[in-house]
mmCIF file of C-alpha atoms in Angstrom:
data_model
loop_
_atom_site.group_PDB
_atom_site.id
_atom_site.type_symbol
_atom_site.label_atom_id
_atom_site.label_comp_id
_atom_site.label_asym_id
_atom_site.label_seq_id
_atom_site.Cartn_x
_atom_site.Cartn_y
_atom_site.Cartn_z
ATOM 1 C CA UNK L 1 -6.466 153.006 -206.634
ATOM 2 C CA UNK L 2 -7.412 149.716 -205.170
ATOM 3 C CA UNK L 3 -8.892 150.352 -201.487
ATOM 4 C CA UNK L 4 -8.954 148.752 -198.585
ATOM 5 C CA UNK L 5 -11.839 148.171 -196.276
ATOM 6 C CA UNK L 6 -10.795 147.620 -192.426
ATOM 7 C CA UNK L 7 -13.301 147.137 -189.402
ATOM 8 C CA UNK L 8 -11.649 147.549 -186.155
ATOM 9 C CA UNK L 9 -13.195 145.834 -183.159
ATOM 10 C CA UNK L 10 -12.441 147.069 -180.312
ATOM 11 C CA UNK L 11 -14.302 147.855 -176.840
ATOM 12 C CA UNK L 12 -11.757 150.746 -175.656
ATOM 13 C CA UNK L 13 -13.293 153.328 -177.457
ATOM 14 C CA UNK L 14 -10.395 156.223 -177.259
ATOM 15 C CA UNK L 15 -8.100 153.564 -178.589
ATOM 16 C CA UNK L 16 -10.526 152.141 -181.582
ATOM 17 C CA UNK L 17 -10.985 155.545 -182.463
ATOM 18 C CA UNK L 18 -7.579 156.670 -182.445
ATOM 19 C CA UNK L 19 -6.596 153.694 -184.761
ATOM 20 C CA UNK L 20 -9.391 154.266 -187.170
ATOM 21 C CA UNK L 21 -8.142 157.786 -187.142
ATOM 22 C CA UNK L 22 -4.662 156.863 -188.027
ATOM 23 C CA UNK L 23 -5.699 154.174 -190.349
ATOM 24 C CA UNK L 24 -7.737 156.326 -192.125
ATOM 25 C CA UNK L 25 -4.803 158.889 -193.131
ATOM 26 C CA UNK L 26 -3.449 156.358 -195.278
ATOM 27 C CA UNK L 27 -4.848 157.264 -198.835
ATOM 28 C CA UNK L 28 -5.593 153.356 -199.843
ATOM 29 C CA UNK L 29 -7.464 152.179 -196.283
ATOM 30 C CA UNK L 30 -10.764 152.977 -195.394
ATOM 31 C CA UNK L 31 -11.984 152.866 -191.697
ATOM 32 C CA UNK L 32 -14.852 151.757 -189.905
ATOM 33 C CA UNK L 33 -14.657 151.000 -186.034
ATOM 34 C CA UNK L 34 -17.046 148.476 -183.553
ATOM 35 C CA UNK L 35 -17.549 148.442 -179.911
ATOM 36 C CA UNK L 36 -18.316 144.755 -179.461
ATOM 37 C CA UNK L 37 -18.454 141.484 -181.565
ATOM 38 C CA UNK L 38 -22.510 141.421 -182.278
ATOM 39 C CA UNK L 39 -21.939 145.432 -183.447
ATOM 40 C CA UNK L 40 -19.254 144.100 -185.451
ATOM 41 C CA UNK L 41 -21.677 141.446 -187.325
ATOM 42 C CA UNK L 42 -23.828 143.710 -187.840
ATOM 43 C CA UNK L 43 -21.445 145.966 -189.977
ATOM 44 C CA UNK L 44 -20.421 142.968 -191.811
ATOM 45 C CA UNK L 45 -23.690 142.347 -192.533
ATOM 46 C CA UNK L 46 -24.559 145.463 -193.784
ATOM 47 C CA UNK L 47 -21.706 146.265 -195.757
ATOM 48 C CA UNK L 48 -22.325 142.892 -197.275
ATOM 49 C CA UNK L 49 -25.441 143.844 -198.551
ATOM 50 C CA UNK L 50 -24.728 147.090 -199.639
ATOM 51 C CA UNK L 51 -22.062 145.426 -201.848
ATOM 52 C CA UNK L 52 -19.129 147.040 -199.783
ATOM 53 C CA UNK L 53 -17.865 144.242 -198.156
ATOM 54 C CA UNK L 54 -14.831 144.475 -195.530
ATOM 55 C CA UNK L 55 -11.465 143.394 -196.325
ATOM 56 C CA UNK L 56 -9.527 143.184 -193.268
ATOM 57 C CA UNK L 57 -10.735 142.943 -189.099
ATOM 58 C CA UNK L 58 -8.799 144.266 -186.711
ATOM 59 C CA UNK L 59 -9.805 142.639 -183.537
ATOM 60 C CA UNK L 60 -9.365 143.426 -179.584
ATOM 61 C CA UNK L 61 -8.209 139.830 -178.316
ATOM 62 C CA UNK L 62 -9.518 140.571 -175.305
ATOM 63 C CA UNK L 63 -12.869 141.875 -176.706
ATOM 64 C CA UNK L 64 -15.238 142.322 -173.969
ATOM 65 C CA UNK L 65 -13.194 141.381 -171.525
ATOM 66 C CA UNK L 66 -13.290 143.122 -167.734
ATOM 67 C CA UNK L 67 -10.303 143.422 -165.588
ATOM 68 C CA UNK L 68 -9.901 141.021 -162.961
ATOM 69 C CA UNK L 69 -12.945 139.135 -163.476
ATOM 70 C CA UNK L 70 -12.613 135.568 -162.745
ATOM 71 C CA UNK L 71 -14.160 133.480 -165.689
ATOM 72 C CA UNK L 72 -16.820 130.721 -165.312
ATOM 73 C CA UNK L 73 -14.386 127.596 -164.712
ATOM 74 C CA UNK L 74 -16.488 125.300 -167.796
ATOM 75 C CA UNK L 75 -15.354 121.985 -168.969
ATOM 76 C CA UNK L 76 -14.488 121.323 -172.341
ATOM 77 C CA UNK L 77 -17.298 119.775 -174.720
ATOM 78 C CA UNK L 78 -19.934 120.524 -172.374
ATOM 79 C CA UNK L 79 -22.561 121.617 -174.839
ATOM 80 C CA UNK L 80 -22.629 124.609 -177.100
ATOM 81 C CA UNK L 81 -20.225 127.433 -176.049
ATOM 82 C CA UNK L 82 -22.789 130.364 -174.707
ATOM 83 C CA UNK L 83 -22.535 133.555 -177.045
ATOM 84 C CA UNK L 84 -19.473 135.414 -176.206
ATOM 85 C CA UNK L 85 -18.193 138.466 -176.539
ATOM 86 C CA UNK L 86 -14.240 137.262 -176.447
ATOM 87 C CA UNK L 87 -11.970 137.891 -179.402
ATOM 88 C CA UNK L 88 -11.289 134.858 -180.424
ATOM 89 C CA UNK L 89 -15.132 133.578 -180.502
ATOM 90 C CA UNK L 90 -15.614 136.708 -182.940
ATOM 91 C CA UNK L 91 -13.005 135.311 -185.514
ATOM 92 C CA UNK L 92 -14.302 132.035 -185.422
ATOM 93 C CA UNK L 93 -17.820 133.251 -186.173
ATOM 94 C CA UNK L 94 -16.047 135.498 -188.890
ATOM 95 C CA UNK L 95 -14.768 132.863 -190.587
ATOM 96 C CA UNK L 96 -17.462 130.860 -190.810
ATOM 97 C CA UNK L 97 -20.272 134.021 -191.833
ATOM 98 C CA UNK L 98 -17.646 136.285 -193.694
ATOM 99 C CA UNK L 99 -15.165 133.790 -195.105
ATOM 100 C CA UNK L 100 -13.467 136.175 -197.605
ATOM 101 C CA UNK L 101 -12.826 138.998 -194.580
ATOM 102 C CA UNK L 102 -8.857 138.496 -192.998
ATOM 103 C CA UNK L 103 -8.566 138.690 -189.229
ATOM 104 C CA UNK L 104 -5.555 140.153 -187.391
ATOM 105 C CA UNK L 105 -6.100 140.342 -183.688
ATOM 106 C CA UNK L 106 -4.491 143.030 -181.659
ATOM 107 C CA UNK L 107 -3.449 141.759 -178.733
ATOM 108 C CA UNK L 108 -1.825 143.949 -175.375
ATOM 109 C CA UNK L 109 0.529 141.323 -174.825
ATOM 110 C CA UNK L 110 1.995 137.996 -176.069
ATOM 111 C CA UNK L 111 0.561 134.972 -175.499
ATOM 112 C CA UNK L 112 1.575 131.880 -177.274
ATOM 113 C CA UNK L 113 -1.660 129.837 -176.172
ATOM 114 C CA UNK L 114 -3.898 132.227 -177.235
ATOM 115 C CA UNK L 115 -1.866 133.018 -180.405
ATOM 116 C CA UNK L 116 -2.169 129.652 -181.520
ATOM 117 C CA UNK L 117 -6.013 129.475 -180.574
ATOM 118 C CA UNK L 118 -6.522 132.743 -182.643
ATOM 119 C CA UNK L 119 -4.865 130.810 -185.572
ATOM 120 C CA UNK L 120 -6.307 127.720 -185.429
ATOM 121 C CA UNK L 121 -9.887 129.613 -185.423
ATOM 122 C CA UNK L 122 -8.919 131.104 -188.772
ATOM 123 C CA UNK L 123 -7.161 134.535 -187.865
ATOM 124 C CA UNK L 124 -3.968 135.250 -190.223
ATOM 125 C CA UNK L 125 -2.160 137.445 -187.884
ATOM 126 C CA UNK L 126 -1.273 138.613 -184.210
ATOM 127 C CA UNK L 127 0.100 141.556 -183.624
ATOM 128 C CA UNK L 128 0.804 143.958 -180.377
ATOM 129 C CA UNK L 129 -1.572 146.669 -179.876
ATOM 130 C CA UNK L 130 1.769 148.800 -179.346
ATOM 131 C CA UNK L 131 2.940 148.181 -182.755
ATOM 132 C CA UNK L 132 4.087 151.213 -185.008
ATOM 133 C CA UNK L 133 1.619 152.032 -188.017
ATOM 134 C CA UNK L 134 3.762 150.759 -190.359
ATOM 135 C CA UNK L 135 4.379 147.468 -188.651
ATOM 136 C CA UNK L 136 0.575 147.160 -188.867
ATOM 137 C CA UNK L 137 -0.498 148.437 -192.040
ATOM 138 C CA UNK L 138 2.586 146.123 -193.365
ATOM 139 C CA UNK L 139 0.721 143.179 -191.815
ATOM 140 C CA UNK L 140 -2.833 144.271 -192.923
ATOM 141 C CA UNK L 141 -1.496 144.344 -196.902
ATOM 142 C CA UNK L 142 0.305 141.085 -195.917
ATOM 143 C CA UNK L 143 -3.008 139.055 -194.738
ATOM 144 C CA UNK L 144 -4.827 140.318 -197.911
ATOM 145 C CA UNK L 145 -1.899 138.617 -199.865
ATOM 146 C CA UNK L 146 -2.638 135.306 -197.650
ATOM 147 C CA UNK L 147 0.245 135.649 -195.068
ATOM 148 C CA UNK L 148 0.413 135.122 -191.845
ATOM 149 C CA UNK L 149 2.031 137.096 -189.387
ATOM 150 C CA UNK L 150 3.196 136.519 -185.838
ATOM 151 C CA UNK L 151 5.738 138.343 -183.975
ATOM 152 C CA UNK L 152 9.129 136.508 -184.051
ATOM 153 C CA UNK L 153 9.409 135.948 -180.317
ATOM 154 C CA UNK L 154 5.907 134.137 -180.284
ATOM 155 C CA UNK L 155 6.678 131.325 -183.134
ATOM 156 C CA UNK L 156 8.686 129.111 -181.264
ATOM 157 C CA UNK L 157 5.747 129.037 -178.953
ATOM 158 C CA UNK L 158 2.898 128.857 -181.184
ATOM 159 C CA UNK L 159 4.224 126.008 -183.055
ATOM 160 C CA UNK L 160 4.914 124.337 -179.768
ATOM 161 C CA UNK L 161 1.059 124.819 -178.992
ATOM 162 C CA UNK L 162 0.188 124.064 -182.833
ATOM 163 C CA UNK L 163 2.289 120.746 -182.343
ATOM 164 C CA UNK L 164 0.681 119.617 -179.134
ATOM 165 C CA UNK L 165 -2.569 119.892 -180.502
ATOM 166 C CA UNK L 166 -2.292 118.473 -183.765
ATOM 167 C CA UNK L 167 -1.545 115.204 -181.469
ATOM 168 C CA UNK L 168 -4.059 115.638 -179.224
ATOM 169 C CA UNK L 169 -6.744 115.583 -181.833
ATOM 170 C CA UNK L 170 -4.740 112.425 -183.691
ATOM 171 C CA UNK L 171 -5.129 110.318 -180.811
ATOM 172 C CA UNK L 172 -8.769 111.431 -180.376
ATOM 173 C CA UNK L 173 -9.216 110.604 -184.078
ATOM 174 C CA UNK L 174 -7.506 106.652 -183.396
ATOM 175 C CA UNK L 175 -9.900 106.385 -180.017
ATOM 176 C CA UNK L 176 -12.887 107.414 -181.522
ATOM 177 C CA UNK L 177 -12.206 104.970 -184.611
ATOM 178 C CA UNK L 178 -12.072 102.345 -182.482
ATOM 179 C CA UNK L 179 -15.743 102.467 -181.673
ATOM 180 C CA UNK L 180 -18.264 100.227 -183.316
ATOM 181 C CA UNK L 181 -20.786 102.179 -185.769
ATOM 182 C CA UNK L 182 -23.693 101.504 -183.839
ATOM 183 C CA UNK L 183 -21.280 103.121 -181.013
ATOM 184 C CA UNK L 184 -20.264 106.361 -182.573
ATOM 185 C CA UNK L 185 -24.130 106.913 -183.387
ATOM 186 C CA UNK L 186 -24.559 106.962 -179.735
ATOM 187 C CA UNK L 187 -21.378 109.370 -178.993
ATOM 188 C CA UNK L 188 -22.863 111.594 -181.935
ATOM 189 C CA UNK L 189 -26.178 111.741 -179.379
ATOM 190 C CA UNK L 190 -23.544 112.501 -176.724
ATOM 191 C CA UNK L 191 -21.731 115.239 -178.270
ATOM 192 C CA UNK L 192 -25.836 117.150 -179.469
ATOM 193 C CA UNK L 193 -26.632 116.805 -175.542
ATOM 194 C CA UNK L 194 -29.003 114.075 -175.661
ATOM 195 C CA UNK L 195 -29.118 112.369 -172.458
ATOM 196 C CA UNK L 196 -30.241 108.198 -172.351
ATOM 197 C CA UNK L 197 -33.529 108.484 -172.711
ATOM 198 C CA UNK L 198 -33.164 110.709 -175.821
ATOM 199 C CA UNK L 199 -30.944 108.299 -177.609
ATOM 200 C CA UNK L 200 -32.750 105.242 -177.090
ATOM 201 C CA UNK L 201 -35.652 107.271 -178.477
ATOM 202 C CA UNK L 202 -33.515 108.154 -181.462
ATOM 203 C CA UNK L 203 -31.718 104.809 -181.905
ATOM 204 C CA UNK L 204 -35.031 102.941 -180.944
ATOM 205 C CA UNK L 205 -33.345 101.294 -178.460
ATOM 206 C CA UNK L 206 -33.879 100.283 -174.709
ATOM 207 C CA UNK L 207 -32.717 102.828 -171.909
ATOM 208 C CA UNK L 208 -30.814 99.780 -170.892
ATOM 209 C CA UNK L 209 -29.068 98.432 -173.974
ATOM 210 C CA UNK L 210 -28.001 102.533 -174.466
ATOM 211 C CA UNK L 211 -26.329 102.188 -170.815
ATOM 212 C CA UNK L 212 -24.541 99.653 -172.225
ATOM 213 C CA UNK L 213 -22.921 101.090 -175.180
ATOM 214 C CA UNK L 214 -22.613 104.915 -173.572
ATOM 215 C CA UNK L 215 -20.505 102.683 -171.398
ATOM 216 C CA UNK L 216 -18.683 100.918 -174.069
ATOM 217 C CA UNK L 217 -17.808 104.440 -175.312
ATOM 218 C CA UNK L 218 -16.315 105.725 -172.293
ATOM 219 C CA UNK L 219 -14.140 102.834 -171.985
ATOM 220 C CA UNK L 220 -12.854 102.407 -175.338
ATOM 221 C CA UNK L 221 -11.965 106.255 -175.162
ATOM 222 C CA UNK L 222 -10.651 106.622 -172.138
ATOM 223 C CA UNK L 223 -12.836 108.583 -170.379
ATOM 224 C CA UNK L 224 -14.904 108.492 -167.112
ATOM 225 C CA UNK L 225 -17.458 111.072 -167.757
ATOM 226 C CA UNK L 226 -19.887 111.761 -170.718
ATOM 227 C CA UNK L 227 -18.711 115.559 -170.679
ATOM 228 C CA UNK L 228 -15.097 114.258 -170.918
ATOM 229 C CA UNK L 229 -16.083 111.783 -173.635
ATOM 230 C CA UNK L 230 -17.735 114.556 -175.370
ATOM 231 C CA UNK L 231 -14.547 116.534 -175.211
ATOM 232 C CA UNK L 232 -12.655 114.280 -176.769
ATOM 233 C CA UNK L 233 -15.203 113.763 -180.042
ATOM 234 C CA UNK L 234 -15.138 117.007 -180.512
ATOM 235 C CA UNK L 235 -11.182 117.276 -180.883
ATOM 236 C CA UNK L 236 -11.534 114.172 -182.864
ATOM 237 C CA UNK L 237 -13.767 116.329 -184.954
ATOM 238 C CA UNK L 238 -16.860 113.927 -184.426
ATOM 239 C CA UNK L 239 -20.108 115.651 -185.643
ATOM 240 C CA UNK L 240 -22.996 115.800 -183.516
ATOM 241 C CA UNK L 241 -26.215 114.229 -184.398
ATOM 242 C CA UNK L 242 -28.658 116.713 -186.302
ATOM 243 C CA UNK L 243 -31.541 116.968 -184.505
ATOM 244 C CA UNK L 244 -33.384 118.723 -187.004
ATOM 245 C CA UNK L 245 -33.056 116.744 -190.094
ATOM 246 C CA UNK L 246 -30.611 113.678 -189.579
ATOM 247 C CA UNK L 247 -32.943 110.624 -189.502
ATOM 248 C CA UNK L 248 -32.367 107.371 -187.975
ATOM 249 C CA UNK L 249 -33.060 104.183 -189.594
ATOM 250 C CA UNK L 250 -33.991 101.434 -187.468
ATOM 251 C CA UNK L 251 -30.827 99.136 -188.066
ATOM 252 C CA UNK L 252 -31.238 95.475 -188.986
ATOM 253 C CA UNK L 253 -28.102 94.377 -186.609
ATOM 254 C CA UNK L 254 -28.778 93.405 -183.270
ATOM 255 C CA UNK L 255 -27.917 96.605 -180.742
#
């Protein structure tokens, strides 16, 4: 018999516990539970190396979340996202670490916004927390044959979300390709953090004659701020400028 390996990730540790239970009455599924995303690494990890290697996450959309906190307002683009412990964040990280794994998120209520956010950051399902057993253990065999599931009264909404940003990030892509080479070097420096003085260092350019273009860049995008203009490069999918390796030839055009 072919088993499979689930990790649930939950911080409500009656209910994580009371799933894994459950789960693990089924005669194909074995169980592990987490309290938080970086304990939930950390059994990926291991079982990775020990050559067991999870099939399926179960995670907690609201992973780490307290009740009636009000979150940090932060602008989009504004530098790297600070480690967090929210569901979503965990799945992306998943994806990128543990690409083979399939992510469901259990979620206490539905949210098309979030949904689609959860998709987009490489989840295959969303499903209520209040979902029979066989409603889930349907969609955790349906993931591991690549399908995604979403409740029926959330796709309408989803694809609306799906739809709106698929645009969003096509007119990024059209602004940001209408920058000059020399110009999208600079918004690369934008979108790593480097402030003037950094790029003209990079670009060996003047302070000045960087003004000038990180100006350029705001107006050809659309934008009135630097964190706005990175915003918009990163929905455009713009890369930003390695630090560590990426080196800059002094160009032969005039700046």
């Amino acid at each position: 018999m072919v088993r499979i390996r689930v990790l649930v990730v939950d911080d409500h540790r009656i209910f994580a516990e009371s799933l894994a239970a459950a789960l693990a009455a089924e005669p194909d599924v074995d169980v592990s539970a987490a309290g938080s995303g970086p304990a939930a690494l950390r059994c990926l990890e291991r079982a990775a190396a020990e050559g067991r290697r999870f099939d399926v996450l179960l995670v907690d959309a609201d992973l780490g979340v307290v009740p009636g906190a009000v979150p940090a307002q932060r602008e989009s683009g504004s530098g790297p996202p600070p480690p967090s412990p929210d569901g979503i964040a965990l799945v992306a990280g998943v994806r990128v670490s543990h690409p083979g794994v399939r992510i469901v998120v259990l979620a206490e209520r539905d949210d098309p916004r979030r949904a689609a956010l959860a998709l987009q950051a490489g989840a295959s399902g969303w499903v209520a927390k209040d979902c029979s057993l066989s409603r889930l253990l349907a969609v955790i065999r349906g993931v591991l044959r690549e399908e995604t599931h979403l409740p029926p009264a959330l796709l309408t909404g989803v694809l609306r979300e799906l739809t709106a940003a698929r645009k969003h990030r096509t007119d990024s892509e059209r602004l940001v390709e209408s920058l000059t080479p020399r110009e999208h070097e600079v918004l690369r420096c934008m979108v790593a953090g480097l402030g003037r003085k950094d790029v003209a260092a990079r670009l060996f350019l003047s302070p000045h004659t960087v003004r000038t273009h990180m100006q350029n860049v705001l107006g050809k995008l659309g934008v009135h701020s630097t964190l706005a203009a990175v915003a918009l490069a990163r929905r455009a999918g713009v890369r930003p400028a390695d630090l560590a390796g990426d080196v800059v030839e002094r160009s032969g055009q005039l700046a």
